[in-house]
XYZ file of C-alpha atoms in Angstrom:
726
model
C 78.916 113.548 116.599
C 79.954 110.908 114.056
C 77.240 109.944 111.633
C 76.612 106.230 111.495
C 77.336 104.516 108.204
C 74.118 104.048 106.278
C 73.525 100.771 104.568
C 70.368 99.403 103.093
C 69.249 97.806 106.301
C 67.869 101.106 107.605
C 66.273 102.372 104.431
C 62.526 102.038 103.946
C 62.958 99.601 101.080
C 65.908 98.023 102.811
C 64.042 97.211 105.972
C 63.034 94.092 104.115
C 66.766 93.383 104.168
C 66.724 92.563 107.891
C 63.624 90.377 107.662
C 64.869 88.392 104.678
C 68.425 88.212 105.929
C 67.316 87.061 109.299
C 65.569 84.337 107.503
C 70.296 86.081 105.842
C 98.298 122.364 84.128
C 95.031 123.734 82.656
C 93.380 120.768 81.235
C 91.799 121.044 77.811
C 90.460 118.021 75.990
C 90.025 118.320 72.243
C 88.421 115.740 69.976
C 86.348 115.623 66.827
C 83.129 116.090 68.731
C 83.614 119.222 70.858
C 85.894 121.397 72.923
C 85.529 122.196 76.558
C 87.507 124.054 79.157
C 87.852 123.503 82.845
C 90.132 124.311 85.729
C 93.223 122.820 87.198
C 94.043 122.691 90.872
C 97.784 122.528 91.425
C 99.395 122.912 94.832
C 96.587 125.106 96.060
C 96.777 127.413 93.024
C 94.035 127.701 90.437
C 94.532 128.441 86.777
C 91.511 129.123 84.604
C 91.737 129.134 80.825
C 88.747 129.614 78.614
C 88.632 128.554 74.976
C 85.995 129.957 72.676
C 84.519 127.753 69.963
C 81.279 128.017 68.127
C 80.337 124.453 69.062
C 81.379 124.645 72.710
C 80.938 126.874 75.722
C 82.292 126.741 79.226
C 79.968 124.513 81.258
C 77.959 126.378 83.822
C 79.108 123.873 86.414
C 82.737 124.978 85.961
C 82.002 128.495 87.169
C 82.920 127.950 90.797
C 85.466 129.750 92.906
C 88.925 128.209 93.489
C 88.275 127.702 97.184
C 84.990 125.840 96.528
C 86.583 123.475 94.029
C 89.507 122.895 96.372
C 87.177 122.095 99.259
C 85.100 119.728 97.131
C 88.189 117.913 95.847
C 89.664 117.541 99.332
C 86.389 116.359 100.837
C 85.777 113.621 98.265
C 89.337 112.310 98.392
C 89.458 112.313 102.194
C 86.199 110.325 102.369
C 87.287 107.498 100.081
C 88.717 105.355 102.849
C 86.318 106.394 105.619
C 83.014 104.571 105.719
C 81.606 107.184 108.076
C 82.440 110.675 109.270
C 81.019 113.826 110.868
C 79.269 114.888 107.674
C 79.252 111.900 105.342
C 78.309 108.260 105.039
C 78.225 105.632 102.304
C 75.386 103.823 100.580
C 75.726 100.638 98.538
C 79.248 99.978 99.777
C 80.199 96.761 101.511
C 83.337 95.813 103.353
C 84.213 93.718 100.293
C 84.174 96.773 98.002
C 87.554 97.260 96.371
C 89.856 99.871 97.860
C 89.037 103.331 96.521
C 92.242 104.984 97.674
C 94.532 103.934 94.828
C 97.218 106.540 94.337
C 97.108 106.302 90.560
C 93.501 105.248 90.140
C 91.157 107.146 87.818
C 87.854 108.179 89.405
C 84.546 109.103 87.813
C 82.022 110.707 90.157
C 78.383 111.170 89.156
C 76.887 113.901 91.342
C 73.415 115.047 92.294
C 71.416 112.501 90.281
C 70.206 110.232 93.063
C 67.313 112.276 94.433
C 66.019 113.203 90.975
C 63.562 111.099 89.013
C 63.159 111.341 85.269
C 64.972 110.837 82.007
C 67.811 113.249 82.895
C 69.169 111.138 85.734
C 68.492 107.910 83.811
C 70.518 109.190 80.856
C 73.406 110.037 83.189
C 73.408 106.543 84.659
C 73.386 104.998 81.184
C 76.563 106.922 80.326
C 78.278 105.951 83.573
C 77.414 102.265 83.326
C 78.692 102.172 79.758
C 81.991 103.729 80.861
C 82.193 101.087 83.600
C 81.926 98.365 80.980
C 84.437 99.933 78.600
C 87.043 100.667 81.281
C 87.117 97.923 83.938
C 89.812 99.678 86.008
C 87.798 102.886 86.301
C 86.708 103.693 89.858
C 83.095 104.873 89.722
C 81.252 106.402 92.653
C 78.243 108.592 93.329
C 78.034 111.835 95.288
C 74.875 113.322 96.728
C 74.283 116.316 99.011
C 71.193 116.328 101.191
C 70.077 118.130 104.337
C 69.625 115.038 106.457
C 70.645 111.456 105.801
C 68.331 110.313 108.568
C 65.264 111.420 106.596
C 63.116 108.463 105.523
C 62.234 110.281 102.306
C 65.897 110.709 101.374
C 66.810 107.142 102.242
C 63.833 105.711 100.429
C 64.565 107.731 97.303
C 68.212 106.714 97.293
C 67.241 103.079 97.719
C 64.711 103.164 94.897
C 67.260 104.768 92.587
C 69.824 102.080 93.349
C 67.295 99.317 92.768
C 65.637 100.699 89.636
C 68.835 101.817 87.901
C 70.780 98.742 89.048
C 73.629 100.807 90.439
C 76.639 98.740 91.458
C 78.990 101.521 92.539
C 79.083 103.061 96.049
C 77.458 106.428 96.761
C 78.929 109.059 99.068
C 76.211 111.040 100.835
C 77.119 114.361 102.462
C 75.176 116.810 104.598
C 77.674 119.557 103.820
C 77.238 121.707 100.714
C 80.766 122.528 99.580
C 80.193 124.263 96.239
C 77.555 125.094 93.695
C 78.707 122.107 91.677
C 78.132 119.690 94.528
C 74.455 120.675 94.610
C 73.896 120.155 90.878
C 73.763 117.166 88.586
C 77.058 116.577 86.807
C 80.285 114.616 86.583
C 83.701 114.884 88.220
C 86.875 113.178 86.996
C 90.215 112.978 88.763
C 93.246 110.755 89.030
C 94.973 109.729 92.240
C 94.991 111.839 95.352
C 96.579 115.017 94.015
C 95.523 115.369 90.367
C 93.202 118.063 88.993
C 89.459 117.793 89.503
C 87.603 118.069 86.175
C 84.001 119.220 86.321
C 81.371 118.539 83.645
C 77.727 119.449 83.252
C 75.070 116.725 83.200
C 74.448 117.263 79.472
C 78.065 116.713 78.440
C 78.456 114.384 75.465
C 79.470 110.810 76.138
C 82.453 111.162 73.801
C 83.836 114.058 75.853
C 83.658 112.068 79.069
C 85.313 109.057 77.512
C 88.075 111.177 75.943
C 88.891 112.690 79.330
C 88.997 109.261 80.945
C 91.099 107.738 78.166
C 93.671 110.516 78.521
C 93.994 109.809 82.242
C 94.225 106.021 81.987
C 96.578 105.925 79.007
C 99.541 106.055 81.390
C 98.295 102.807 82.930
C 98.533 101.177 79.496
C 95.011 99.857 79.800
C 93.343 98.982 76.558
C 89.737 100.193 76.836
C 87.136 97.517 76.392
C 84.157 97.790 74.102
C 80.528 98.088 74.976
C 79.866 94.367 74.747
C 82.796 93.260 76.908
C 80.394 91.905 79.512
C 79.345 89.421 76.889
C 82.950 88.927 75.879
C 84.462 85.502 75.968
C 87.428 86.079 78.245
C 85.596 86.677 81.514
C 84.376 83.959 83.824
C 80.618 84.086 84.472
C 81.413 84.336 88.171
C 83.281 87.609 87.678
C 81.534 88.991 84.615
C 78.533 90.493 86.388
C 78.650 92.635 89.458
C 75.318 93.081 91.170
C 74.363 95.856 93.601
C 75.418 95.214 97.161
C 71.830 95.872 98.203
C 70.513 93.289 95.774
C 71.737 90.267 97.691
C 69.078 90.180 100.436
C 66.349 91.594 98.225
C 66.821 88.739 95.790
C 64.743 86.708 98.207
C 61.585 88.603 97.332
C 59.342 86.658 94.977
C 59.633 89.489 92.447
C 62.496 91.935 92.361
C 61.755 94.986 90.240
C 58.965 93.609 88.021
C 59.670 96.062 85.206
C 57.598 95.247 82.112
C 54.505 93.275 81.116
C 53.064 91.821 77.893
C 49.880 89.875 77.178
C 48.829 86.988 74.928
C 45.044 87.265 74.948
C 44.474 84.268 72.669
C 46.255 81.771 74.907
C 45.434 83.703 78.100
C 49.075 84.172 79.066
C 50.989 87.065 80.541
C 54.734 87.666 80.266
C 56.506 89.493 83.074
C 60.088 90.786 83.105
C 61.280 90.035 86.615
C 64.098 92.426 85.825
C 66.525 92.186 88.730
C 66.072 88.412 88.892
C 67.200 88.277 85.225
C 64.268 86.166 84.099
C 60.900 86.343 82.334
C 57.944 84.683 84.061
C 55.026 83.302 82.062
C 51.756 83.007 84.003
C 48.014 82.799 83.455
C 45.189 85.057 84.573
C 45.019 83.359 87.952
C 48.711 83.870 88.696
C 49.721 80.267 88.060
C 53.285 80.234 86.779
C 53.417 78.341 83.495
C 57.045 78.760 82.478
C 60.223 80.707 83.119
C 62.739 82.072 80.592
C 66.315 82.538 81.790
C 68.376 80.640 84.307
C 70.896 83.215 85.545
C 72.509 86.526 84.597
C 74.731 86.321 81.527
C 74.443 86.119 77.761
C 73.639 82.736 76.280
C 71.091 81.373 73.833
C 69.491 77.959 74.160
C 66.634 76.322 75.988
C 64.678 78.301 78.549
C 66.367 76.476 81.434
C 69.898 77.231 80.223
C 69.542 80.614 78.504
C 70.996 83.650 80.252
C 69.758 87.236 80.365
C 70.785 90.415 82.166
C 67.899 92.641 83.216
C 65.154 91.875 80.663
C 62.880 94.832 79.965
C 60.125 95.444 77.399
C 58.365 92.546 75.686
C 56.395 92.134 72.471
C 54.428 88.966 71.664
C 53.970 88.042 67.997
C 50.891 85.847 67.904
C 51.304 84.523 64.343
C 54.755 83.030 64.945
C 54.321 82.393 68.671
C 57.477 84.430 69.296
C 58.174 86.626 72.292
C 60.564 89.457 71.466
C 62.225 91.044 74.455
C 64.880 93.596 75.360
C 68.006 92.266 77.056
C 68.905 95.634 78.536
C 72.317 95.194 80.136
C 73.494 93.040 77.232
C 72.405 95.764 74.772
C 70.574 93.159 72.727
C 67.196 92.177 71.299
C 66.365 88.522 71.917
C 63.561 86.256 70.734
C 61.926 83.375 72.575
C 60.211 80.635 70.583
C 57.363 79.669 72.892
C 56.726 76.392 71.068
C 60.267 75.009 71.042
C 61.120 76.795 74.315
C 64.383 78.234 72.985
C 65.963 81.693 73.065
C 67.995 83.220 70.233
C 69.612 86.612 69.730
C 68.091 88.791 67.033
C 70.578 91.684 67.427
C 73.554 91.906 67.447
C 74.281 88.979 65.177
C 77.102 86.641 66.290
C 80.081 86.150 64.027
C 79.053 82.863 62.428
C 82.061 82.851 60.091
C 84.347 82.106 63.007
C 82.165 79.558 64.722
C 84.237 76.941 66.462
C 83.521 73.241 66.337
C 84.600 70.167 68.185
C 84.100 68.682 71.600
C 86.731 70.832 73.329
C 85.227 74.052 71.968
C 81.763 72.932 73.060
C 82.975 72.222 76.607
C 84.804 75.560 76.842
C 81.736 77.368 75.558
C 79.537 75.762 78.207
C 81.964 76.320 81.072
C 83.035 79.850 80.190
C 79.976 81.225 78.370
C 82.076 82.238 75.392
C 80.523 84.297 72.652
C 82.326 85.521 69.544
C 81.575 89.143 68.707
C 82.756 90.827 65.530
C 85.565 93.220 66.321
C 85.295 95.388 63.233
C 81.601 95.957 62.684
C 78.866 96.173 65.270
C 81.056 97.039 68.241
C 82.155 100.258 66.566
C 78.893 100.810 64.729
C 77.220 104.043 65.852
C 73.918 102.201 65.549
C 74.875 99.880 68.374
C 72.156 99.489 70.975
C 72.828 101.491 74.120
C 70.839 100.269 77.145
C 67.539 99.686 75.305
C 64.409 99.442 77.427
C 61.108 100.040 75.588
C 59.749 98.105 72.623
C 56.925 99.049 70.221
C 55.609 97.442 67.029
C 55.026 99.805 64.088
C 52.479 99.389 61.304
C 55.320 98.798 58.817
C 56.503 95.606 60.533
C 59.317 97.439 62.311
C 60.331 97.409 65.930
C 60.752 100.743 67.670
C 63.407 100.332 70.356
C 63.892 103.142 72.882
C 66.222 103.554 75.788
C 64.809 104.350 79.182
C 65.751 108.023 78.998
C 63.865 108.447 75.678
C 67.004 109.977 74.170
C 67.601 107.383 71.433
C 65.316 105.455 69.091
C 66.476 102.486 67.017
C 64.247 101.342 64.163
C 64.760 97.633 63.473
C 63.378 95.496 60.682
C 61.489 92.720 62.441
C 62.149 90.015 59.868
C 65.880 90.562 59.375
C 66.928 92.035 62.710
C 68.781 94.873 60.949
C 68.745 98.355 62.444
C 67.593 100.674 59.667
C 67.763 104.043 61.397
C 68.845 105.732 64.615
C 67.044 108.838 65.900
C 68.487 111.080 68.613
C 66.599 113.454 70.906
C 63.268 112.991 72.635
C 61.536 115.631 70.482
C 62.498 113.829 67.266
C 61.460 110.508 68.755
C 58.009 111.820 69.638
C 57.575 113.008 66.039
C 58.048 109.420 64.834
C 56.344 107.227 67.425
C 54.622 109.709 69.715
C 51.171 108.424 68.776
C 52.059 104.847 69.756
C 53.485 106.061 73.064
C 50.342 108.113 73.753
C 48.037 105.177 73.007
C 49.932 102.830 75.320
C 50.347 105.401 78.087
C 46.680 106.398 77.926
C 45.784 103.134 79.663
C 47.239 104.577 82.845
C 44.739 107.448 82.777
C 41.902 104.979 83.355
C 43.331 104.063 86.754
C 42.537 106.409 89.666
C 45.622 108.529 90.435
C 45.612 107.430 94.075
C 46.207 103.828 93.004
C 48.946 104.482 90.468
C 52.558 103.448 91.095
C 54.837 106.406 91.718
C 57.682 105.286 89.453
C 56.709 107.181 86.299
C 57.576 110.400 84.503
C 56.479 112.422 81.482
C 58.322 113.002 78.206
C 57.672 115.916 75.842
C 54.231 116.510 77.324
C 53.169 112.840 77.272
C 52.195 111.952 80.814
C 53.101 108.574 82.308
C 55.493 107.817 79.434
C 57.804 106.115 81.924
C 55.154 103.389 82.339
C 55.012 102.707 78.610
C 56.205 99.096 78.904
C 54.736 98.477 82.365
C 51.041 98.518 81.476
C 48.808 96.321 79.306
C 45.188 95.213 79.003
C 44.125 91.665 79.836
C 40.479 90.690 79.479
C 38.541 93.280 81.534
C 41.593 94.370 83.507
C 44.407 96.855 83.155
C 47.610 95.160 84.319
C 50.387 97.357 85.645
C 53.778 96.689 87.258
C 54.454 98.270 90.648
C 58.223 98.288 91.019
C 58.004 99.984 94.425
C 55.722 97.364 95.937
C 57.383 94.530 93.969
C 53.976 93.296 92.777
C 51.900 93.104 89.605
C 48.547 94.863 89.940
C 45.352 94.487 87.978
C 42.663 97.146 87.867
C 39.146 95.988 87.075
C 37.351 98.812 85.304
C 33.915 97.325 85.914
C 34.322 96.906 89.665
C 36.677 99.871 90.044
C 38.988 97.748 92.194
C 42.723 97.187 92.330
C 44.153 93.839 93.363
C 47.446 92.047 92.921
C 48.175 88.720 91.265
C 48.472 85.840 93.715
C 51.225 83.731 92.199
C 51.430 79.955 92.547
C 53.239 76.915 91.127
C 56.661 78.143 92.229
C 58.258 74.862 91.209
C 58.418 76.242 87.659
C 60.966 78.788 88.888
C 63.275 76.033 90.113
C 66.072 76.763 92.519
C 67.231 80.388 92.086
C 70.680 80.882 90.588
C 72.083 82.642 93.670
C 71.514 79.463 95.693
C 73.406 77.284 93.209
C 76.975 78.511 92.668
C 79.150 77.709 89.631
C 81.248 74.603 90.111
C 84.548 76.462 90.604
C 83.109 78.692 93.334
C 81.430 75.743 95.016
C 84.755 74.028 95.599
C 86.452 77.291 96.572
C 83.807 77.864 99.224
C 84.122 74.406 100.711
C 81.376 73.041 98.478
C 78.779 75.358 99.903
C 77.200 78.501 98.583
C 79.527 81.433 99.123
C 77.901 84.098 101.256
C 74.911 81.938 102.184
C 74.812 81.255 105.941
C 74.439 77.706 107.147
C 71.125 76.928 108.810
C 72.298 73.606 110.157
C 75.444 71.479 110.275
C 75.630 68.023 111.830
C 78.221 65.242 112.065
C 77.513 61.511 111.809
C 79.667 58.405 112.220
C 78.083 55.488 110.345
C 78.889 52.229 108.622
C 79.450 52.506 104.856
C 76.591 51.615 102.575
C 73.228 53.153 101.838
C 72.112 55.991 104.101
C 68.531 57.207 103.991
C 68.258 60.805 105.184
C 65.006 62.259 106.423
C 65.238 65.980 107.161
C 62.522 67.734 109.117
C 62.462 71.518 108.681
C 60.528 73.602 111.175
C 59.634 76.949 109.630
C 59.322 80.115 111.777
C 56.137 80.237 113.794
C 55.018 83.590 112.417
C 55.191 82.305 108.817
C 53.448 79.713 106.710
C 54.238 77.909 103.487
C 52.516 79.396 100.478
C 52.456 75.983 98.809
C 54.163 72.591 99.306
C 57.845 72.371 98.500
C 58.443 71.272 94.915
C 61.241 68.868 94.002
C 62.518 71.400 91.453
C 63.240 73.792 94.326
C 65.667 71.368 96.017
C 69.371 70.969 95.238
C 71.294 68.033 96.673
C 75.019 67.550 96.259
C 77.612 65.190 97.656
C 81.332 65.423 98.210
C 84.018 62.919 99.192
C 83.155 59.231 99.402
C 79.399 59.721 99.072
C 77.308 59.454 95.917
C 73.688 60.467 95.620
C 71.083 57.852 94.745
C 67.337 58.089 94.343
C 65.348 59.928 96.962
C 64.599 58.045 100.139
C 60.920 57.954 99.273
C 61.816 55.664 96.330
C 63.585 53.074 98.434
C 60.575 50.847 98.788
C 60.660 48.131 96.190
C 58.138 45.487 95.350
C 58.910 42.065 96.740
C 57.542 40.566 93.552
C 60.167 40.275 90.818
C 58.692 42.234 87.925
C 60.609 43.350 84.841
C 61.190 46.994 84.137
C 59.192 46.837 80.920
C 56.220 45.258 82.743
C 56.335 47.975 85.403
C 56.274 50.608 82.666
C 53.214 49.077 81.026
C 51.458 48.808 84.390
C 52.041 52.488 85.026
C 50.652 53.344 81.588
C 47.504 51.330 82.335
C 47.010 53.212 85.588
C 47.487 56.586 83.927
C 45.088 55.704 81.118
C 42.298 55.180 83.629
C 42.741 58.658 85.132
C 41.756 62.040 83.740
C 44.315 64.836 83.649
C 42.650 66.601 86.565
C 42.798 63.401 88.617
C 46.484 62.998 87.788
C 47.234 66.569 88.829
C 45.216 66.185 91.998
C 46.968 62.931 92.857
C 50.383 64.481 92.301
C 49.493 67.471 94.453
C 48.164 65.187 97.170
C 51.256 62.991 97.176
C 53.524 66.008 97.240
C 51.553 67.613 100.039
C 51.521 64.415 102.070
C 55.234 63.709 101.661
C 56.646 67.220 101.874
C 54.468 68.943 104.502
C 53.127 67.507 107.735
C 51.854 69.505 110.692
C 53.338 72.686 109.292
C 56.798 71.138 108.983
C 58.635 70.529 105.720
C 60.259 67.170 105.018
C 63.085 66.597 102.557
C 64.320 63.109 101.750
C 67.657 62.051 100.355
C 69.619 58.810 99.965
C 73.358 58.371 99.463
C 75.806 55.506 99.166
C 79.051 55.916 101.092
C 82.414 54.161 101.132
C 84.927 54.206 103.982
C 86.214 57.726 104.521
C 84.730 61.177 104.971
C 82.002 62.801 102.935
C 79.589 65.707 102.929
C 75.996 66.049 101.845
C 74.820 69.561 100.906
C 71.101 70.278 100.725
C 69.766 73.629 99.502
C 66.107 74.467 99.061
C 63.878 77.442 98.315
C 60.930 77.760 100.700
C 58.266 80.267 99.665
C 56.717 81.774 102.783
C 54.452 84.568 103.909
C 53.502 85.903 107.298
C 50.386 84.537 108.898
C 47.418 86.856 108.613
C 46.209 86.123 112.132
C 49.515 86.714 113.872
C 49.339 89.744 116.173
C 52.890 89.514 117.440
C 55.178 92.501 117.635
C 57.165 91.199 114.686
C 53.995 90.877 112.633
C 53.023 94.472 113.413
C 56.483 95.645 112.412
C 56.311 93.674 109.181
C 52.926 95.213 108.473
C 54.385 98.688 108.703
C 57.225 97.704 106.426
C 54.802 96.277 103.888
C 52.835 99.517 103.902
C 56.051 101.448 103.304
C 57.114 99.132 100.509
C 53.756 98.911 98.841
C 51.546 101.993 99.175
C 48.743 100.262 97.290
C 48.510 97.663 100.037
C 47.674 94.983 97.469
C 50.756 92.797 97.710
C 50.666 89.200 98.882
C 54.153 89.618 100.365
C 55.522 86.200 99.387
C 59.232 85.837 99.968
C 61.821 83.131 99.569
C 63.534 81.631 102.582
C 66.774 79.916 101.505
C 67.627 76.666 103.273
C 71.275 75.619 103.506
C 72.178 72.417 105.368
C 75.475 70.557 105.496
C 75.842 67.005 106.815
C 79.314 65.605 107.472
C 79.580 61.820 107.463
C 82.509 59.724 108.683
C 82.137 56.224 107.265
C 83.935 53.417 109.086
C 85.400 50.291 107.508
C 83.096 47.703 106.000
C 82.073 44.970 108.481
C 83.389 41.529 107.552
C 81.432 38.317 107.290
C 82.259 35.256 109.409
C 84.568 33.938 106.730
C 86.523 37.249 106.833
C 86.334 37.510 103.070
C 82.904 38.784 102.167
C 81.748 42.336 102.899
C 78.435 42.873 104.614
C 76.313 45.541 102.958
C 74.585 47.822 105.446
C 71.735 50.281 105.386
C 71.330 53.186 107.788
C 68.691 55.801 108.361
C 69.179 59.163 110.017
C 66.787 61.884 111.093
C 67.920 65.510 110.813
C 65.925 68.203 112.601
C 66.347 71.793 111.380
C 64.690 74.774 113.029
C 64.562 78.003 111.039
C 64.436 81.336 112.825
């Protein structure tokens, strides 16, 4: 019986996918670090050579019989071009994944780390992701042996690993145990379809892995990149970042892997790293969103709306300067947000200011291509370079303690200068330096009943819950903790002994998510729509040229309801062809009395002066509610001016929905079960984003002529567009 290919749609976490989608010779490598020996498979023969060195021993994982290694090599290679088979299937691999059967391609396989949780597997993934960045042509894949792929526990664990570690490479899952190596955590390296299979233990040094890979790819004349190539200037933003295949539908959750939390008690603000959405959300104690830092994945300083981050992690708020320091994990950087001026700057690594370009052309290129000059002879080759940082602690000596997620490396940075003073390796040595700070922060978790704790945590050197170091904080009488499994932020009230989740509001501050607004070059390539986003509605009109007022009525699914009225910031309108966008249709009404612009401005000031701030806010909310939502339907207005010819109007919007609490339909019951599986605490509000994508095609006729056949008659038209979401 052929096993069906497993994608995220049938995993416990991935069941949200359907709901949201529906809404879419002997080989010896010697370098200055170490020596290792392995085996070579050549035409069915096996040669084993062992080299003795006081700094190196034969990895335990290499002690397998020739037949086992041969079987393992054959199995992996034969599965590369088969999405499914009698004893294997693929996770995290789409039909768009690049061909893995290249005859001369170099492959790196990380094995056995996907059902393990802890710093060992995290450290392995950090090495692999770094090698991906340094060697763009390297084919990376995962390999995992399990008894049954159909097990919900196995699928759920695989899914959580992919989401939490942000794994972009495909994973081969097998129910057949072919060798002792296949059942253990480690690495495999091979080239093409007939080269030797090199086996390495999970604790192999990064330098050894990279040396082996370099030796295999040198024939391809590829110049290895450096760790910061993702922030390099030569790559288009569209191609620079590859996101997990599974991440596309799950992006439509309100929060996607809320990783870390920080608190500003004085101003009653909380800062949340919405990690896989590449943004930091600022909100108050009631869940009202106050601000958002980061517009899209990338690396760019500037205002909050234009700055770019890749997977923000730990945060530290400095009350005296009103600065928020945060870890930009995938960019290997420490950034700083000025909360007063609402700007982001990079604290480390420092850009090469000596080669800063000037001029209009350079400014345009920098904006279009996200260029960033990085010194080629200092920090990129500096052994102190940050390597997937995650945690952040403030020492008593005005230093920042920066730790990676595996607790294997500690960087000590001077807070005022941004200079890394010291690098400490090994979790035991790290605990000697900042163990007390880690214990104090992690001790907050002990006050929460174990039954209500998130499951995504692990211990380090005897310190329990160290994995939640940056995911817990105190706020007023509550302990706030991030639940990355349930995709919620929880607060535990010690007085009432109750656990609830934050009910977020004011989604307009988030704007339209970046995955609904493509870069300009991809917009035109995709026919001026959003590539990969299905159309909800397309309609053709034949009208006279002139002003066209568009009134779009959107009927949301019956089993859902709007969390709050649609905000203007969550709407994106665009025109193509002979059409140009004007003011919204709701602004078409003009006073018949001829009043100057200056007089209108003063009149508006007089009206505002007579209202309190609460009255202004209430009036704005009332107007928005009245104009945007009526009888459960959402209305979006738009106005365009057209000339003779063809044109298109593209309207995208982000609707924040949740399922009705009183709905007893079969779909509601199914969703309830999925929510329980996603969020064991049962405290989530389950808000999700429903993308709206509408395209209107307009054919404008010639202008009508006046009686004298010289003048052109200006016309106005109005159209009603009805969209029903399912």
